CSV table of C-alpha atoms in Angstrom, one decimal:
chain,number,residue,atom,x,y,z
A,1,MET,CA,24.6,21.3,-20.3
A,2,LYS,CA,21.0,22.0,-21.1
A,3,LYS,CA,17.6,20.9,-19.9
A,4,LYS,CA,15.9,18.8,-22.5
A,5,LEU,CA,12.2,18.1,-22.9
A,6,PHE,CA,11.6,15.0,-25.0
A,7,THR,CA,8.0,14.5,-26.2
A,8,LEU,CA,7.4,10.8,-26.2
A,9,PHE,CA,3.7,10.5,-26.9
A,10,ILE,CA,1.0,12.9,-28.2
A,11,ALA,CA,-2.7,12.9,-29.0
A,12,LEU,CA,-4.4,10.6,-26.5
A,13,PHE,CA,-7.7,12.0,-25.4
A,14,ALA,CA,-9.1,12.0,-21.9
A,15,THR,CA,-10.5,14.0,-19.0
A,16,ALA,CA,-9.8,13.8,-15.3
A,17,ALA,CA,-11.9,11.2,-13.4
A,18,HIS,CA,-15.0,12.7,-11.8
A,19,ALA,CA,-16.5,11.2,-8.7
A,20,ASP,CA,-20.3,11.2,-8.2
A,21,PHE,CA,-20.5,8.0,-6.1
A,22,SER,CA,-23.1,8.1,-3.3
A,23,THR,CA,-22.6,6.3,0.0
A,24,ARG,CA,-24.1,6.5,3.5
A,25,ALA,CA,-20.6,6.0,4.9
A,26,LYS,CA,-19.1,9.1,6.6
A,27,SER,CA,-15.9,8.7,4.6
A,28,ALA,CA,-15.1,6.9,1.4
A,29,PHE,CA,-11.9,6.8,-0.8
A,30,LEU,CA,-11.1,5.0,-4.0
A,31,ILE,CA,-7.8,5.0,-5.9
A,32,ASP,CA,-6.3,3.3,-8.8
A,33,TYR,CA,-3.2,1.3,-7.7
A,34,ASP,CA,-1.1,1.9,-10.8
A,35,SER,CA,-1.8,5.5,-11.4
A,36,GLY,CA,-2.6,6.7,-7.9
A,37,ALA,CA,-5.5,8.6,-9.3
A,38,GLU,CA,-8.4,9.5,-6.9
A,39,ILE,CA,-11.7,8.2,-8.3
A,40,VAL,CA,-13.9,8.8,-5.2
A,41,ALA,CA,-13.0,11.0,-2.3
A,42,LYS,CA,-15.6,11.8,0.5
A,43,ASN,CA,-14.1,13.2,3.7
A,44,ALA,CA,-10.9,11.4,2.8
A,45,ASP,CA,-8.8,13.6,5.0
A,46,THR,CA,-11.0,13.6,8.1
A,47,LEU,CA,-9.5,11.8,11.1
A,48,MET,CA,-11.8,9.1,12.4
A,49,PRO,CA,-11.5,6.1,14.7
A,50,PRO,CA,-10.2,3.2,12.5
A,51,SER,CA,-11.3,0.4,14.8
A,52,SER,CA,-9.7,-2.9,13.8
A,53,MET,CA,-8.4,-1.5,10.5
A,54,ILE,CA,-5.6,-0.2,12.7
A,55,LYS,CA,-4.3,-3.8,12.9
A,56,LEU,CA,-2.9,-3.2,9.4
A,57,MET,CA,-0.3,-1.0,10.9
A,58,THR,CA,0.4,-3.6,13.6
A,59,LEU,CA,0.9,-6.1,10.8
A,60,VAL,CA,3.2,-3.8,8.8
A,61,VAL,CA,5.6,-3.4,11.8
A,62,LEU,CA,5.6,-7.2,12.1
A,63,PHE,CA,6.2,-7.7,8.4
A,64,ASP,CA,9.3,-5.5,8.6
A,65,GLU,CA,10.7,-7.8,11.3
A,66,ILE,CA,10.1,-10.8,9.1
A,67,GLN,CA,11.7,-9.1,6.0
A,68,ALA,CA,14.7,-8.0,8.1
A,69,GLY,CA,15.2,-11.7,9.2
A,70,ARG,CA,14.7,-11.0,12.9
A,71,LEU,CA,11.6,-13.2,12.9
A,72,THR,CA,10.4,-16.2,10.8
A,73,MET,CA,6.9,-17.5,10.2
A,74,ASP,CA,7.7,-20.5,12.4
A,75,ASP,CA,9.0,-18.6,15.4
A,76,ARG,CA,6.8,-19.0,18.5
A,77,LEU,CA,6.0,-15.9,20.6
A,78,PRO,CA,4.8,-16.0,24.2
A,79,VAL,CA,1.3,-15.0,25.3
A,80,SER,CA,1.1,-12.8,28.4
A,81,GLU,CA,-1.9,-12.2,30.8
A,82,ASN,CA,-2.6,-9.0,28.8
A,83,ALA,CA,-3.5,-11.2,25.8
A,84,ASP,CA,-5.3,-14.0,27.9
A,85,TYR,CA,-8.9,-14.5,26.9
A,86,ASN,CA,-9.9,-14.2,30.6
A,87,ASN,CA,-8.8,-10.6,30.5
A,88,PRO,CA,-12.0,-8.6,30.5
A,89,THR,CA,-10.7,-6.5,27.7
A,90,TRP,CA,-11.3,-9.4,25.3
A,91,TYR,CA,-14.8,-10.5,26.4
A,92,PRO,CA,-16.7,-8.4,23.8
A,93,ALA,CA,-13.8,-8.1,21.4
A,94,SER,CA,-12.6,-10.2,18.4
A,95,LYS,CA,-9.9,-12.6,19.3
A,96,ILE,CA,-8.1,-15.9,18.6
A,97,CYS,CA,-8.8,-17.0,22.2
A,98,LEU,CA,-5.3,-17.3,23.7
A,99,VAL,CA,-4.2,-18.4,27.2
A,100,ALA,CA,-1.3,-16.9,29.2
A,101,GLY,CA,1.7,-19.1,29.1
A,102,GLN,CA,1.1,-20.7,25.8
A,103,THR,CA,3.1,-19.8,22.6
A,104,ILE,CA,1.9,-19.1,19.1
A,105,THR,CA,3.7,-19.1,15.8
A,106,VAL,CA,4.1,-15.8,13.8
A,107,ARG,CA,2.2,-17.4,11.0
A,108,ASP,CA,-0.8,-18.1,13.2
A,109,LEU,CA,-0.6,-14.6,14.6
A,110,ILE,CA,-0.8,-13.1,11.1
A,111,LEU,CA,-3.7,-15.2,10.1
A,112,GLY,CA,-5.4,-14.6,13.4
A,113,LEU,CA,-5.1,-10.8,12.9
A,114,ILE,CA,-6.3,-11.0,9.2
A,115,VAL,CA,-9.1,-13.5,9.4
A,116,LEU,CA,-10.3,-13.4,13.0
A,117,SER,CA,-9.2,-9.8,13.7
A,118,GLY,CA,-7.6,-11.0,16.9
A,119,GLY,CA,-7.0,-8.2,19.3
A,120,ASP,CA,-5.2,-10.6,21.6
A,121,ALA,CA,-2.8,-11.4,18.7
A,122,SER,CA,-2.0,-7.7,18.3
A,123,VAL,CA,-0.9,-7.6,22.0
A,124,VAL,CA,1.4,-10.6,21.5
A,125,VAL,CA,3.0,-8.8,18.6
A,126,ALA,CA,3.4,-5.5,20.4
A,127,GLU,CA,4.9,-7.0,23.5
A,128,LYS,CA,7.4,-9.1,21.5
A,129,LEU,CA,8.6,-6.2,19.4
A,130,ALA,CA,8.5,-3.3,21.9
A,131,GLY,CA,8.1,-4.8,25.3
A,132,SER,CA,4.7,-3.2,25.9
A,133,GLU,CA,1.7,-2.1,23.8
A,134,ASN,CA,2.3,1.5,24.7
A,135,ALA,CA,5.9,1.4,23.5
A,136,PHE,CA,4.7,-0.4,20.3
A,137,THR,CA,2.5,2.6,19.4
A,138,GLN,CA,5.7,4.6,19.0
A,139,MET,CA,6.9,2.0,16.5
A,140,MET,CA,3.6,2.3,14.7
A,141,THR,CA,3.9,6.1,14.5
A,142,THR,CA,7.4,6.0,13.2
A,143,LYS,CA,6.5,3.5,10.5
A,144,ALA,CA,3.4,5.5,9.5
A,145,ARG,CA,5.5,8.7,9.1
A,146,SER,CA,8.1,6.9,7.0
A,147,ILE,CA,5.5,5.7,4.4
A,148,GLY,CA,3.7,9.0,4.0
A,149,MET,CA,1.1,9.0,6.7
A,150,PRO,CA,1.5,12.3,8.6
A,151,GLN,CA,-1.8,12.5,10.4
A,152,SER,CA,-2.5,9.0,11.9
A,153,THR,CA,-2.1,8.6,15.6
A,154,PHE,CA,-2.2,5.4,17.6
A,155,GLY,CA,-3.3,4.6,21.2
A,156,ASN,CA,-3.0,0.8,21.0
A,157,ALA,CA,-2.3,-2.1,18.6
A,158,SER,CA,-5.8,-3.6,18.4
A,159,GLY,CA,-8.1,-0.7,17.5
A,160,LEU,CA,-10.2,-0.9,20.6
A,161,PRO,CA,-11.7,2.5,21.4
A,162,ASN,CA,-9.0,4.9,22.4
A,163,PRO,CA,-9.0,8.7,21.8
A,164,ASN,CA,-5.5,8.5,20.2
A,165,ASN,CA,-6.7,5.9,17.6
A,166,LEU,CA,-7.3,8.2,14.6
A,167,MET,CA,-6.7,7.7,10.9
A,168,THR,CA,-8.0,9.1,7.6
A,169,SER,CA,-9.3,7.1,4.7
A,170,ARG,CA,-6.6,8.5,2.5
A,171,GLU,CA,-3.9,7.3,4.9
A,172,LEU,CA,-5.5,3.9,5.2
A,173,ALA,CA,-5.3,3.6,1.4
A,174,THR,CA,-1.6,4.6,1.6
A,175,LEU,CA,-1.1,1.9,4.1
A,176,ALA,CA,-2.9,-0.7,1.9
A,177,ASN,CA,-0.8,0.4,-1.1
A,178,HIS,CA,2.4,-0.1,1.0
A,179,ILE,CA,1.4,-3.6,2.1
A,180,ILE,CA,0.5,-4.7,-1.5
A,181,THR,CA,3.7,-3.2,-2.9
A,182,ASP,CA,6.3,-3.9,-0.3
A,183,TYR,CA,5.3,-7.3,1.0
A,184,PRO,CA,4.4,-9.3,-2.2
A,185,ASP,CA,5.3,-12.6,-0.6
A,186,ILE,CA,3.1,-12.0,2.5
A,187,TYR,CA,0.1,-10.1,0.9
A,188,PRO,CA,-1.6,-13.3,-0.5
A,189,MET,CA,-2.4,-14.2,3.2
A,190,PHE,CA,-5.0,-11.4,3.2
A,191,ALA,CA,-7.2,-13.4,0.8
A,192,THR,CA,-7.5,-16.2,3.3
A,193,LYS,CA,-11.2,-17.0,3.8
A,194,ARG,CA,-11.0,-19.4,6.7
A,195,PHE,CA,-8.5,-19.9,9.6
A,196,GLU,CA,-9.0,-22.6,12.3
A,197,PHE,CA,-6.6,-22.2,15.1
A,198,ASN,CA,-5.7,-25.7,16.3
A,199,GLU,CA,-3.7,-24.9,19.5
A,200,HIS,CA,-6.4,-23.8,21.9
A,201,LYS,CA,-5.5,-24.5,25.5
A,202,SER,CA,-9.0,-24.4,27.2
A,203,ASP,CA,-12.3,-26.2,26.6
A,204,TRP,CA,-14.1,-22.9,26.3
A,205,CYS,CA,-11.7,-21.6,23.6
A,206,ARG,CA,-12.0,-24.9,21.7
A,207,ASP,CA,-15.8,-24.5,21.6
A,208,TRP,CA,-15.5,-20.9,20.8
A,209,GLY,CA,-13.0,-21.6,18.0
A,210,ARG,CA,-15.2,-24.0,16.2
A,211,THR,CA,-17.7,-21.2,15.4
A,212,HIS,CA,-15.1,-18.5,14.7
A,213,THR,CA,-13.1,-19.5,11.7
A,214,MET,CA,-14.5,-17.3,8.8
A,215,ASN,CA,-12.9,-14.1,7.6
A,216,TYR,CA,-14.9,-11.0,8.7
A,217,ASN,CA,-14.1,-9.5,5.3
A,218,LYS,CA,-17.0,-10.9,3.4
A,219,LEU,CA,-15.9,-9.2,0.2
A,220,VAL,CA,-13.4,-12.0,-0.4
A,221,PHE,CA,-16.4,-14.4,-0.6
A,222,THR,CA,-18.7,-12.2,-2.8
A,223,MET,CA,-16.5,-10.3,-5.3
A,224,PRO,CA,-14.2,-12.1,-7.7
A,225,GLY,CA,-10.8,-10.6,-7.6
A,226,ALA,CA,-11.1,-9.3,-4.1
A,227,ASP,CA,-7.9,-10.2,-2.1
A,228,GLY,CA,-7.9,-8.2,1.1
A,229,LEU,CA,-7.5,-6.4,3.4
A,230,LYS,CA,-9.2,-5.7,6.7
A,231,THR,CA,-12.5,-4.7,8.3
A,232,GLY,CA,-13.3,-2.9,11.5
A,233,HIS,CA,-16.3,-2.1,13.7
A,234,THR,CA,-17.2,-0.3,16.9
A,235,ASP,CA,-20.7,0.5,18.1
A,236,ASP,CA,-20.0,4.3,18.1
A,237,GLY,CA,-17.9,4.4,15.0
A,238,GLY,CA,-19.8,2.0,12.8
A,239,TYR,CA,-18.3,-0.3,10.2
A,240,GLY,CA,-15.2,0.3,8.1
A,241,MET,CA,-13.2,-1.6,5.5
A,242,VAL,CA,-9.9,-1.3,3.6
A,243,ALA,CA,-10.2,-3.4,0.5
A,244,SER,CA,-8.5,-4.2,-2.8
A,245,SER,CA,-9.4,-6.1,-5.8
A,246,VAL,CA,-8.0,-7.0,-9.3
A,247,VAL,CA,-10.4,-7.1,-12.2
A,248,GLY,CA,-9.2,-7.4,-15.8
A,249,GLY,CA,-5.6,-7.0,-14.6
A,250,ARG,CA,-6.4,-3.7,-12.9
A,251,ARG,CA,-6.1,-3.1,-9.1
A,252,LEU,CA,-8.2,-0.7,-7.1
A,253,ILE,CA,-7.9,0.2,-3.4
A,254,GLY,CA,-11.0,1.3,-1.6
A,255,VAL,CA,-11.7,2.5,2.0
A,256,ILE,CA,-15.0,3.0,3.7
A,257,ASN,CA,-15.4,4.2,7.3
A,258,GLY,CA,-18.2,5.3,9.5
A,259,LEU,CA,-20.9,3.2,7.9
A,260,HIS,CA,-23.8,2.4,10.2
A,261,THR,CA,-25.3,-0.7,8.8
A,262,LYS,CA,-26.6,-4.2,9.7
A,263,GLY,CA,-23.3,-6.1,9.7
A,264,HIS,CA,-20.3,-7.3,7.7
A,265,ASP,CA,-22.3,-8.6,4.8
A,266,ALA,CA,-23.8,-5.1,4.3
A,267,LEU,CA,-20.4,-3.6,4.7
A,268,ALA,CA,-19.0,-5.9,2.0
A,269,ALA,CA,-22.0,-5.0,-0.3
A,270,GLU,CA,-21.2,-1.2,0.1
A,271,MET,CA,-17.5,-1.8,-0.6
A,272,LYS,CA,-18.3,-3.9,-3.7
A,273,LYS,CA,-20.5,-1.1,-4.9
A,274,LEU,CA,-17.6,1.4,-4.5
A,275,LEU,CA,-15.1,-0.8,-6.3
A,276,GLU,CA,-17.5,-1.7,-9.1
A,277,TYR,CA,-18.1,2.1,-9.5
A,278,GLY,CA,-14.4,2.5,-10.2
A,279,TYR,CA,-14.2,-0.3,-12.7
A,280,THR,CA,-17.4,0.7,-14.5
A,281,ASN,CA,-16.7,4.4,-14.8
A,282,THR,CA,-13.0,4.6,-15.3
A,283,THR,CA,-10.2,2.9,-17.2
A,284,ASN,CA,-6.5,2.9,-17.2
A,285,ARG,CA,-3.9,3.9,-19.8
A,286,VAL,CA,-0.6,2.2,-18.9
A,287,PHE,CA,2.4,3.9,-20.6
A,288,TYR,CA,5.4,2.2,-19.0
A,289,ARG,CA,6.1,-0.5,-16.5
A,290,ALA,CA,9.1,-0.9,-14.2
A,291,GLY,CA,12.2,-1.8,-16.3
A,292,ASP,CA,10.9,-0.5,-19.7
A,293,LYS,CA,13.5,1.4,-21.7
A,294,ILE,CA,12.2,4.9,-22.0
A,295,ALA,CA,15.0,7.2,-23.1
A,296,LYS,CA,18.7,7.2,-23.9
A,297,ILE,CA,20.3,10.1,-22.1
A,298,PRO,CA,23.8,11.4,-23.2
A,299,VAL,CA,26.4,11.1,-20.4
A,300,TRP,CA,29.3,13.6,-19.9
A,301,TYR,CA,32.6,12.0,-18.9
A,302,GLY,CA,31.0,8.6,-18.9
A,303,ARG,CA,32.6,5.3,-19.9
A,304,GLN,CA,29.4,4.7,-21.9
A,305,PRO,CA,28.0,7.5,-24.1
A,306,VAL,CA,24.5,7.1,-22.8
A,307,VAL,CA,22.5,5.8,-19.9
A,308,ILE,CA,19.1,4.1,-20.3
A,309,ALA,CA,16.3,5.7,-18.3
A,310,THR,CA,13.4,3.7,-16.9
A,311,VAL,CA,10.8,3.9,-14.1
A,312,ASP,CA,10.7,1.9,-10.9
A,313,LYS,CA,6.9,1.4,-10.9
A,314,THR,CA,4.1,1.4,-13.4
A,315,PHE,CA,3.4,4.8,-15.0
A,316,ALA,CA,-0.3,5.1,-15.9
A,317,ILE,CA,-3.2,7.5,-16.1
A,318,THR,CA,-6.8,6.8,-15.0
A,319,LEU,CA,-9.4,8.1,-17.4
A,320,PRO,CA,-13.2,8.3,-17.3
A,321,ARG,CA,-14.8,5.9,-19.8
A,322,SER,CA,-17.5,8.4,-20.8
A,323,LYS,CA,-15.4,11.4,-21.9
A,324,SER,CA,-12.6,11.9,-24.4
A,325,ASN,CA,-12.0,15.6,-25.1
A,326,ALA,CA,-8.7,16.5,-23.5
A,327,LYS,CA,-5.3,16.0,-25.2
A,328,ILE,CA,-2.6,14.2,-23.2
A,329,ARG,CA,1.1,14.6,-23.7
A,330,LEU,CA,3.7,12.3,-22.2
A,331,LEU,CA,7.1,14.0,-21.6
A,332,ALA,CA,10.5,13.0,-20.4
A,333,ARG,CA,12.5,15.8,-18.8
A,334,TYR,CA,16.3,15.5,-18.2
A,335,ASP,CA,19.6,17.3,-18.5
A,336,ASP,CA,21.5,16.7,-21.7
A,337,PRO,CA,24.2,15.5,-21.0
A,338,ILE,CA,24.2,14.4,-17.4
A,339,PRO,CA,27.6,14.0,-15.7
A,340,ALA,CA,29.1,10.7,-14.7
A,341,PRO,CA,29.4,8.7,-12.5
A,342,ILE,CA,25.9,7.4,-12.5
A,343,ASN,CA,24.7,4.5,-10.3
A,344,ALA,CA,21.8,2.1,-11.2
A,345,GLY,CA,18.7,3.6,-9.6
A,346,ASP,CA,19.9,7.2,-9.6
A,347,VAL,CA,17.3,9.7,-10.6
A,348,VAL,CA,18.2,11.1,-14.0
A,349,GLY,CA,15.1,13.0,-14.9
A,350,GLU,CA,11.3,12.8,-14.7
A,351,LEU,CA,8.4,11.5,-16.7
A,352,ILE,CA,5.4,13.8,-16.9
A,353,ALA,CA,1.9,13.4,-18.1
A,354,GLU,CA,0.0,16.6,-19.1
A,355,VAL,CA,-3.7,17.0,-19.8
A,356,ASP,CA,-4.5,20.3,-21.5
A,357,GLY,CA,-1.2,21.7,-20.4
A,358,ARG,CA,-1.8,20.7,-16.7
A,359,ILE,CA,0.4,18.1,-15.1
A,360,VAL,CA,-1.7,15.2,-13.9
A,361,SER,CA,1.0,12.7,-13.1
A,362,ARG,CA,4.8,12.6,-12.7
A,363,THR,CA,7.4,10.1,-11.6
A,364,PRO,CA,11.2,10.0,-11.5
A,365,LEU,CA,13.2,8.6,-14.4
A,366,ILE,CA,16.0,6.3,-13.0
A,367,ALA,CA,19.1,4.9,-14.5
A,368,MET,CA,18.9,1.2,-15.5
A,369,ASP,CA,22.7,0.6,-15.2
A,370,ARG,CA,25.9,2.0,-13.7
A,371,VAL,CA,28.0,4.4,-15.8
A,372,PRO,CA,31.4,5.0,-14.3
A,373,LYS,CA,33.4,8.2,-14.9
A,374,VAL,CA,36.3,8.1,-17.3
A,375,GLN,CA,39.8,8.6,-15.9
A,376,PHE,CA,41.7,11.9,-16.1
A,377,ILE,CA,43.4,11.2,-19.5
A,378,GLY,CA,40.0,10.3,-20.9
A,379,ARG,CA,38.5,13.6,-19.7
A,380,ILE,CA,41.4,15.4,-21.4
A,381,ILE,CA,40.7,13.6,-24.6
A,382,LYS,CA,37.0,14.4,-24.3
A,383,ASN,CA,37.8,18.1,-23.8
A,384,ILE,CA,40.0,18.2,-26.9
A,385,GLN,CA,37.3,16.5,-28.9
A,386,VAL,CA,34.8,19.2,-27.8
A,387,ILE,CA,37.3,22.1,-28.6
A,388,PHE,CA,37.8,20.7,-32.1
A,389,GLY,CA,34.1,20.2,-32.8
A,390,GLY,CA,33.7,16.6,-31.7
A,391,LYS,CA,31.1,15.2,-29.4
C-alpha cells in the first residue's frame, strides 16, 4: 500500500485575501460561507458581551429539539412569572409581551426571538427545555463546544447584561454558519421582516404590540440578498449584528460588535458596508460541490475494484479580485489501494488546495458508496493473482 498524491488541477492564479476594511466597531469579522476564508478580521478572538446575539444559541438548542422530534412548531409552551411582562426585568428590554399562565406556540417563540428579540421568549424556551434559565446555560455551553466554540460562556438565555455572557466575533460567525448549514428548513424564518403576535392577554400588551412588529435587523430591508440573522444592543456594549447575505449565488457571513452608533439603521449601514466590501474585493473559485465525483480510489479485498471519492460540502477558495500572481494546485491525497470494507461517508483521503506551496484549504475526501469486503476464498484468489503478477 502506498500514499498517492493525485494532481487534479494546476495553473490557477491568485493571492490570499487581504483585509483593509475600516470600521469604528470594536470587533468585525467577515468570512466566505463556502470556502471559510477570512476576509476581514478585527479583534475577532476578543471575548465581548454579545447582548441579544446570544439568543442565536438559545434558538440552536431549541432547533435541536425540533429536529429530534421532541417538539413541533405547533406545540404550546407555558409562560411563567419569570417571563411575565410585569417582571421588572422586562421593563426596558425587548420582548413579545407575555403574561404568566398563557401558552405560546414554538413557532411564535422562534419568530418572537428573531424579529422582536424577545427576552421573555428566551426564558420560556429555557424553562421548558432545562427547567430553569440557569440550567439552560449548561445546555448552551455543551452545544457551543460541540460545534467548535471553545471560548463562549453564557450567563442567561436572553443576553441581558451578565458577566458570564461573553462571545467572540469568530465564534458568532461559527454559530451562524451552523444555523445556515444544519437547519435549512428553519433558517428562512430569519429573513422575516414583520411579526405581529396576535395572542396578547392584556390591554397594555395589545397596545404595545401594535407598535412593535418590525424586525430590529434593518439589513433585511435595505440590502438585497440579506436573510438574517440577529442584532443586539446594550448601553455599555454598543450595537452588534450577526448577518448573512447571498449575492450572485455567493454567501458571506459578517459579525460586528461594540459599535457605538445612533441606532439599528446605522448598525445595518455598517454591516452592509462590511458585506459589500467582501463582494467587491474578493471572489470565489468553486472546485467541487457535495456529491461531485472527484477520484476513483483502488480498493484492496473489495467486492468492487474502486470506490468513488467525493466531498460532503462545497470546496472553494476565496481570491482577491485585484491580484493574480500566485499559482494554485488542487490535490487529492489517499492510500492506493485502501482496504475494504468501506462504508458510505467514510473518510478515504483528503482534498488540498495549495498556493505557492502553502496549504490554504483542505477537506476530507469521503466514500460515495459502500464497498463490502470479499469473502475468504475471494481473498485467496486475490493473493494468487498478485503472486502471479495480476492486479
